[in-house]
């Protein structure tokens, strides 16, 4: 009994396994048939779309040829009208030149006919012009439609080729997956285009801000140079006046010349520093991608930075020398003022009078302080 039961159970298991295999094979065959059916549907839609686009293209081309033929006919008619009008003009000019000549009846009839033809020509030419305008508008519309259809055809051809290439990557429903991919790509393209537009606007705004700031910096530099030159001229003038009124140490002229030379050197160093900064900025912007050129680029930057540092050191040394010279100058002016006061006290019996006017001397001291604070 046990042996019979085991045989029955093994038979049932074998039957169930066979039925399962049959079901799996049937499902597999059904799925393969469904996939093939979808492929055939997609290919059929593609072929139908291509045929439709080709038919529309041929229809548009036929319309364009018909319109060209009509346009040529209208041009021929216009040429005929122009020839008739020229004949009429010749006859009228002859009649005006020779009014006493007897015109035959056939010529008079021709003139009358030409007058009527002229009126009709004017009306027909207006109608022809309006018709030509309408035909040209239709031609432009059809050409635009043709270009749009060609573009759409090219897009669909590219997407269908992509579908044939990536057919194995789509697991589920092929048209739905393809539609999702198409929509996602179009959305990404639109987002990228908007980002590019925003980036271009930001770049334009930044360039405008940079140009405005550069103009402001240049104006401030010019104003600074003008103020320094004005103060130096005024300082030199007052010192020359003091020298003309009193006997001043002859070293003062040398000091003034030295100050001017040092000031020129400072201006030159500032200009060189500014040029070097611009050069380094341009090198940072236009940095090459090659490794050898990177090494050369780094060497040039280091050389420029070293040169900039040496220029800044020279500028600091010159500023210190100017500061010391100005201090010596102010001390000599004070000493000169004290000596002039003592001389006036001795000569004028105790009456104190400043050789340099008080206000100009105060202005001179104030300008000297400003120069010391600046440099």
Short mmCIF file of C-alpha atoms in Angstrom, two decimals:
data_model
loop_
_atom_site.label_atom_id
_atom_site.label_comp_id
_atom_site.label_asym_id
_atom_site.label_seq_id
_atom_site.Cartn_x
_atom_site.Cartn_y
_atom_site.Cartn_z
CA UNK A 1 0.00 0.00 0.00
CA UNK A 2 2.76 2.39 0.88
CA UNK A 3 4.48 1.70 -2.44
CA UNK A 4 1.29 2.42 -4.37
CA UNK A 5 0.75 5.69 -2.49
CA UNK A 6 4.31 6.82 -3.23
CA UNK A 7 3.83 5.98 -6.92
CA UNK A 8 0.60 8.02 -6.99
CA UNK A 9 2.28 10.99 -5.31
CA UNK A 10 5.20 10.90 -7.76
CA UNK A 11 2.75 10.70 -10.69
CA UNK A 12 0.85 13.73 -9.36
CA UNK A 13 4.06 15.71 -8.90
CA UNK A 14 5.19 14.84 -12.44
CA UNK A 15 1.79 15.88 -13.83
CA UNK A 16 1.87 19.15 -11.88
CA UNK A 17 5.41 19.88 -13.08
CA UNK A 18 4.40 19.16 -16.67
CA UNK A 19 1.35 21.40 -16.33
CA UNK A 20 3.56 24.17 -14.81
CA UNK A 21 6.05 23.88 -17.64
CA UNK A 22 3.23 24.02 -20.17
CA UNK A 23 1.79 27.12 -18.49
CA UNK A 24 5.22 28.86 -18.40
CA UNK A 25 5.82 28.03 -22.06
CA UNK A 26 2.37 29.30 -22.95
CA UNK A 27 2.94 32.57 -21.05
CA UNK A 28 6.35 32.96 -22.65
CA UNK A 29 4.90 32.39 -26.14
CA UNK A 30 2.09 34.83 -25.39
CA UNK A 31 4.54 37.49 -24.15
CA UNK A 32 6.78 37.02 -27.19
CA UNK A 33 3.76 37.30 -29.46
CA UNK A 34 2.65 40.44 -27.62
CA UNK A 35 6.12 42.00 -27.93
CA UNK A 36 6.27 41.15 -31.64
CA UNK A 37 2.79 42.60 -32.08
CA UNK A 38 3.89 45.84 -30.36
CA UNK A 39 7.02 46.00 -32.53
CA UNK A 40 4.94 45.54 -35.65
CA UNK A 41 2.48 48.21 -34.42
CA UNK A 42 5.31 50.68 -33.79
CA UNK A 43 6.88 49.96 -37.17
CA UNK A 44 3.50 50.26 -38.86
CA UNK A 45 2.86 53.61 -37.17
CA UNK A 46 6.32 54.77 -38.19
CA UNK A 47 5.74 53.74 -41.82
CA UNK A 48 2.30 55.36 -41.82
CA UNK A 49 3.75 58.57 -40.40
CA UNK A 50 6.53 58.60 -43.00
CA UNK A 51 4.07 58.01 -45.83
CA UNK A 52 1.77 60.74 -44.51
CA UNK A 53 4.67 63.20 -44.26
CA UNK A 54 5.85 62.28 -47.76
CA UNK A 55 2.33 62.71 -49.15
CA UNK A 56 1.98 66.11 -47.50
CA UNK A 57 5.42 67.09 -48.80
CA UNK A 58 4.48 66.06 -52.34
CA UNK A 59 1.17 67.94 -52.08
CA UNK A 60 2.99 71.07 -50.91
CA UNK A 61 5.50 70.74 -53.75
CA UNK A 62 2.63 70.37 -56.23
CA UNK A 63 0.97 73.48 -54.85
CA UNK A 64 4.27 75.37 -55.10
CA UNK A 65 4.74 74.33 -58.75
CA UNK A 66 1.16 75.34 -59.57
CA UNK A 67 1.66 78.70 -57.90
CA UNK A 68 4.91 79.22 -59.79
CA UNK A 69 3.12 78.47 -63.07
CA UNK A 70 0.34 80.94 -62.23
CA UNK A 71 2.93 83.53 -61.27
CA UNK A 72 4.71 83.02 -64.59
CA UNK A 73 1.44 83.46 -66.48
CA UNK A 74 0.74 86.69 -64.65
CA UNK A 75 4.24 87.94 -65.45
CA UNK A 76 3.71 87.15 -69.15
CA UNK A 77 0.42 89.07 -69.11
CA UNK A 78 2.11 92.03 -67.44
CA UNK A 79 4.81 92.01 -70.16
CA UNK A 80 2.09 92.02 -72.86
CA UNK A 81 0.32 94.92 -71.17
CA UNK A 82 3.59 96.85 -71.00
CA UNK A 83 4.20 96.30 -74.73
CA UNK A 84 0.70 97.55 -75.58
CA UNK A 85 1.19 100.55 -73.33
CA UNK A 86 4.48 101.40 -75.05
CA UNK A 87 2.79 101.26 -78.47
CA UNK A 88 0.05 103.56 -77.23
CA UNK A 89 2.64 106.03 -75.93
CA UNK A 90 4.43 106.07 -79.29
CA UNK A 91 1.16 106.81 -81.12
CA UNK A 92 0.19 109.58 -78.70
CA UNK A 93 3.62 111.21 -78.99
CA UNK A 94 3.34 111.18 -82.79
CA UNK A 95 -0.13 112.71 -82.62
CA UNK A 96 1.12 115.45 -80.25
CA UNK A 97 4.10 116.27 -82.51
CA UNK A 98 2.09 116.32 -85.72
CA UNK A 99 -1.48 117.37 -84.87
CA UNK A 100 -2.35 118.44 -88.45
CA UNK A 101 -1.60 115.06 -89.92
CA UNK A 102 -4.67 113.16 -90.93
CA UNK A 103 -4.86 109.98 -89.00
CA UNK A 104 -6.43 107.04 -90.78
CA UNK A 105 -9.52 105.48 -89.34
CA UNK A 106 -7.79 102.24 -88.50
CA UNK A 107 -5.17 104.14 -86.48
CA UNK A 108 -7.90 106.11 -84.66
CA UNK A 109 -9.61 102.88 -83.80
CA UNK A 110 -6.30 101.54 -82.56
CA UNK A 111 -5.81 104.66 -80.38
CA UNK A 112 -9.30 104.31 -78.92
CA UNK A 113 -8.66 100.66 -78.34
CA UNK A 114 -5.36 101.50 -76.68
CA UNK A 115 -7.10 103.97 -74.36
CA UNK A 116 -9.60 101.34 -73.38
CA UNK A 117 -6.79 98.83 -73.04
CA UNK A 118 -4.94 101.27 -70.81
CA UNK A 119 -7.90 101.50 -68.44
CA UNK A 120 -8.33 97.76 -68.50
CA UNK A 121 -4.60 97.29 -68.02
CA UNK A 122 -4.63 99.48 -64.92
CA UNK A 123 -7.51 97.51 -63.44
CA UNK A 124 -6.03 94.16 -64.42
CA UNK A 125 -2.57 95.16 -63.15
CA UNK A 126 -4.05 96.07 -59.76
CA UNK A 127 -5.88 92.75 -59.64
CA UNK A 128 -2.69 90.97 -60.75
CA UNK A 129 -0.66 92.69 -58.05
CA UNK A 130 -3.17 91.74 -55.37
CA UNK A 131 -3.23 88.18 -56.69
CA UNK A 132 0.58 88.06 -56.74
CA UNK A 133 0.69 89.30 -53.14
CA UNK A 134 -1.81 86.65 -52.05
CA UNK A 135 0.14 83.98 -53.94
CA UNK A 136 3.43 85.09 -52.37
CA UNK A 137 1.82 84.92 -48.91
CA UNK A 138 0.55 81.42 -49.66
CA UNK A 139 4.00 80.41 -50.90
CA UNK A 140 5.66 81.66 -47.70
CA UNK A 141 3.08 79.86 -45.55
CA UNK A 142 3.55 76.64 -47.49
CA UNK A 143 7.34 76.91 -47.30
CA UNK A 144 7.14 77.44 -43.54
CA UNK A 145 4.82 74.44 -43.22
CA UNK A 146 7.18 72.38 -45.39
CA UNK A 147 10.21 73.25 -43.24
CA UNK A 148 8.26 72.46 -40.08
CA UNK A 149 7.18 69.09 -41.48
CA UNK A 150 10.75 68.27 -42.53
CA UNK A 151 12.00 69.14 -39.06
CA UNK A 152 9.28 67.03 -37.44
CA UNK A 153 10.10 64.17 -39.80
CA UNK A 154 13.79 64.33 -38.91
CA UNK A 155 12.95 64.35 -35.18
CA UNK A 156 10.65 61.35 -35.49
CA UNK A 157 13.21 59.50 -37.59
CA UNK A 158 15.91 60.11 -34.99
CA UNK A 159 13.62 59.02 -32.15
CA UNK A 160 12.52 55.91 -34.04
CA UNK A 161 16.16 55.01 -34.69
CA UNK A 162 16.85 55.50 -30.99
CA UNK A 163 13.90 53.23 -30.19
CA UNK A 164 15.29 50.51 -32.46
CA UNK A 165 18.71 50.79 -30.81
CA UNK A 166 17.45 50.90 -27.21
CA UNK A 167 14.67 48.35 -27.66
CA UNK A 168 16.27 45.88 -25.26
CA UNK A 169 16.48 48.42 -22.44
CA UNK A 170 12.70 49.00 -22.30
CA UNK A 171 11.18 46.36 -20.07
CA UNK A 172 7.47 47.13 -20.08
CA UNK A 173 5.20 48.78 -22.60
CA UNK A 174 7.52 50.14 -25.32
CA UNK A 175 5.36 53.07 -26.51
CA UNK A 176 4.73 54.29 -22.95
CA UNK A 177 8.42 54.01 -22.01
CA UNK A 178 9.42 55.77 -25.21
CA UNK A 179 6.89 58.54 -24.56
CA UNK A 180 8.22 58.99 -21.00
CA UNK A 181 11.82 59.21 -22.23
CA UNK A 182 10.79 61.70 -24.92
CA UNK A 183 8.91 63.92 -22.45
CA UNK A 184 11.78 63.81 -19.92
CA UNK A 185 14.30 64.81 -22.56
CA UNK A 186 12.16 67.68 -23.78
CA UNK A 187 11.71 68.93 -20.21
CA UNK A 188 15.47 68.71 -19.59
CA UNK A 189 16.14 70.58 -22.84
CA UNK A 190 13.74 73.38 -21.88
CA UNK A 191 15.26 73.66 -18.39
CA UNK A 192 18.78 73.84 -19.84
CA UNK A 193 17.72 76.53 -22.31
CA UNK A 194 16.19 78.61 -19.49
CA UNK A 195 19.35 78.18 -17.41
CA UNK A 196 21.50 79.28 -20.36
CA UNK A 197 19.35 82.40 -20.81
CA UNK A 198 19.63 83.22 -17.09
CA UNK A 199 23.41 82.67 -17.13
CA UNK A 200 23.78 84.96 -20.15
CA UNK A 201 21.75 87.67 -18.39
CA UNK A 202 23.87 87.32 -15.23
CA UNK A 203 27.08 87.53 -17.28
CA UNK A 204 25.86 90.69 -19.02
CA UNK A 205 24.92 92.26 -15.66
CA UNK A 206 28.30 91.33 -14.15
CA UNK A 207 30.16 92.76 -17.13
CA UNK A 208 28.20 96.01 -16.80
CA UNK A 209 28.96 96.19 -13.06
CA UNK A 210 32.66 95.51 -13.69
CA UNK A 211 32.85 98.19 -16.39
CA UNK A 212 31.09 100.70 -14.12
CA UNK A 213 33.45 99.93 -11.24
CA UNK A 214 36.48 100.24 -13.53
CA UNK A 215 35.25 103.64 -14.71
CA UNK A 216 34.74 104.74 -11.09
CA UNK A 217 38.24 103.55 -10.12
CA UNK A 218 39.78 105.39 -13.05
CA UNK A 219 37.89 108.58 -12.15
CA UNK A 220 39.02 108.33 -8.53
CA UNK A 221 42.63 107.78 -9.63
CA UNK A 222 42.48 110.84 -11.88
CA UNK A 223 40.93 112.94 -9.10
CA UNK A 224 43.57 111.76 -6.64
CA UNK A 225 46.40 112.64 -9.02
CA UNK A 226 44.85 116.04 -9.72
CA UNK A 227 44.48 116.79 -5.99
CA UNK A 228 48.09 115.75 -5.28
CA UNK A 229 49.38 117.85 -8.17
CA UNK A 230 47.35 120.83 -7.00
CA UNK A 231 48.65 120.51 -3.44
CA UNK A 232 52.23 120.18 -4.64
CA UNK A 233 51.91 123.22 -6.90
CA UNK A 234 50.43 125.25 -4.08
CA UNK A 235 53.06 124.06 -1.63
CA UNK A 236 55.85 124.89 -4.08
CA UNK A 237 54.36 128.31 -4.84
CA UNK A 238 54.14 129.29 -1.19
CA UNK A 239 57.68 128.11 -0.57
CA UNK A 240 58.88 130.14 -3.55
CA UNK A 241 57.09 133.18 -2.16
CA UNK A 242 58.74 132.63 1.20
CA UNK A 243 62.09 132.25 -0.54
CA UNK A 244 61.60 135.50 -2.48
CA UNK A 245 60.69 137.41 0.70
CA UNK A 246 63.46 135.97 2.87
CA UNK A 247 66.76 134.30 2.56
CA UNK A 248 66.07 130.61 2.71
CA UNK A 249 68.51 127.80 2.88
CA UNK A 250 69.46 126.85 -0.75
CA UNK A 251 68.94 123.19 0.14
CA UNK A 252 65.15 123.88 0.10
CA UNK A 253 65.13 124.00 -3.71
CA UNK A 254 66.93 120.68 -3.85
CA UNK A 255 64.44 119.26 -1.37
CA UNK A 256 61.51 120.40 -3.53
CA UNK A 257 63.06 118.89 -6.62
CA UNK A 258 63.71 115.69 -4.72
CA UNK A 259 60.06 115.63 -3.59
CA UNK A 260 58.86 116.05 -7.18
CA UNK A 261 61.15 113.30 -8.44
CA UNK A 262 60.04 110.97 -5.67
CA UNK A 263 56.41 111.76 -6.44
CA UNK A 264 56.97 110.93 -10.11
CA UNK A 265 58.61 107.67 -9.11
CA UNK A 266 55.62 106.83 -6.91
CA UNK A 267 53.24 107.50 -9.81
CA UNK A 268 55.33 105.31 -12.08
CA UNK A 269 55.43 102.51 -9.53
CA UNK A 270 51.67 102.71 -9.01
CA UNK A 271 51.12 102.48 -12.75
CA UNK A 272 53.47 99.49 -13.00
CA UNK A 273 51.71 97.82 -10.08
CA UNK A 274 48.31 98.37 -11.70
CA UNK A 275 49.57 96.97 -15.03
CA UNK A 276 51.02 93.91 -13.31
CA UNK A 277 47.74 93.28 -11.49
CA UNK A 278 45.84 93.51 -14.77
CA UNK A 279 48.32 91.15 -16.39
CA UNK A 280 47.98 88.58 -13.60
CA UNK A 281 44.18 88.82 -13.76
CA UNK A 282 44.23 88.25 -17.52
CA UNK A 283 46.57 85.28 -17.03
CA UNK A 284 44.19 83.83 -14.43
CA UNK A 285 41.27 84.25 -16.79
CA UNK A 286 43.04 82.92 -19.89
CA UNK A 287 44.78 80.07 -18.13
CA UNK A 288 45.83 77.33 -20.61
CA UNK A 289 44.95 73.66 -20.10
CA UNK A 290 48.27 72.07 -21.12
CA UNK A 291 50.63 70.89 -18.37
CA UNK A 292 53.75 72.52 -19.88
CA UNK A 293 51.91 75.76 -20.40
CA UNK A 294 50.65 75.44 -16.78
CA UNK A 295 54.25 75.36 -15.55
CA UNK A 296 55.15 78.37 -17.69
CA UNK A 297 52.01 80.09 -16.45
CA UNK A 298 52.93 79.46 -12.79
CA UNK A 299 56.49 80.70 -13.40
CA UNK A 300 55.23 83.89 -15.00
CA UNK A 301 52.80 84.44 -12.12
CA UNK A 302 55.59 83.94 -9.56
CA UNK A 303 57.86 86.33 -11.45
CA UNK A 304 55.12 88.92 -11.65
CA UNK A 305 54.34 88.51 -7.95
CA UNK A 306 58.03 88.92 -7.06
CA UNK A 307 58.26 91.98 -9.28
CA UNK A 308 55.09 93.35 -7.69
CA UNK A 309 56.55 92.77 -4.21
CA UNK A 310 59.79 94.55 -5.12
CA UNK A 311 57.82 97.45 -6.56
CA UNK A 312 55.72 97.69 -3.41
CA UNK A 313 58.92 97.68 -1.30
CA UNK A 314 60.40 100.47 -3.42
CA UNK A 315 57.17 102.40 -3.13
CA UNK A 316 57.19 102.04 0.67
CA UNK A 317 60.84 103.18 0.82
CA UNK A 318 60.07 106.20 -1.32
CA UNK A 319 57.07 107.08 0.82
CA UNK A 320 59.25 106.88 3.93
CA UNK A 321 61.85 109.16 2.35
CA UNK A 322 59.14 111.62 1.35
CA UNK A 323 57.81 111.55 4.90
CA UNK A 324 61.26 112.27 6.36
CA UNK A 325 61.91 115.03 3.81
CA UNK A 326 58.58 116.63 4.63
CA UNK A 327 59.31 116.49 8.34
CA UNK A 328 62.69 118.15 7.75
CA UNK A 329 60.98 120.70 5.55
CA UNK A 330 58.39 121.53 8.21
CA UNK A 331 61.13 121.87 10.83
CA UNK A 332 63.09 124.22 8.57
CA UNK A 333 59.96 126.30 7.95
CA UNK A 334 59.41 126.61 11.70
CA UNK A 335 63.04 127.56 12.19
CA UNK A 336 62.72 130.15 9.40
CA UNK A 337 59.59 131.56 11.00
CA UNK A 338 61.29 131.87 14.37
CA UNK A 339 64.33 133.59 12.85
CA UNK A 340 62.16 136.06 10.91
CA UNK A 341 60.20 136.86 14.07
CA UNK A 342 63.40 137.53 15.99
CA UNK A 343 64.72 139.79 13.20
CA UNK A 344 61.51 141.80 13.15
CA UNK A 345 61.55 142.18 16.90
CA UNK A 346 65.10 143.53 16.73
CA UNK A 347 64.43 145.89 13.79
CA UNK A 348 60.97 147.22 14.67
CA UNK A 349 61.41 147.80 18.43
CA UNK A 350 59.30 144.94 19.74
CA UNK A 351 56.64 144.95 17.03
CA UNK A 352 56.01 141.28 16.06
CA UNK A 353 55.05 140.67 12.46
CA UNK A 354 55.06 137.39 10.55
CA UNK A 355 56.87 137.53 7.27
CA UNK A 356 54.74 134.59 5.96
CA UNK A 357 51.02 135.41 6.37
CA UNK A 358 49.37 133.50 9.18
CA UNK A 359 46.55 132.06 7.08
CA UNK A 360 48.86 130.81 4.34
CA UNK A 361 51.16 129.24 6.91
CA UNK A 362 48.19 127.50 8.56
CA UNK A 363 47.07 126.25 5.16
CA UNK A 364 50.58 125.03 4.47
CA UNK A 365 50.70 123.11 7.75
CA UNK A 366 47.27 121.60 7.09
CA UNK A 367 48.27 120.45 3.59
CA UNK A 368 51.52 119.06 4.97
CA UNK A 369 49.54 117.01 7.52
CA UNK A 370 47.24 115.73 4.78
CA UNK A 371 50.19 114.66 2.65
CA UNK A 372 51.78 112.92 5.65
CA UNK A 373 48.52 111.07 6.39
CA UNK A 374 48.14 109.98 2.76
CA UNK A 375 51.70 108.78 2.25
#
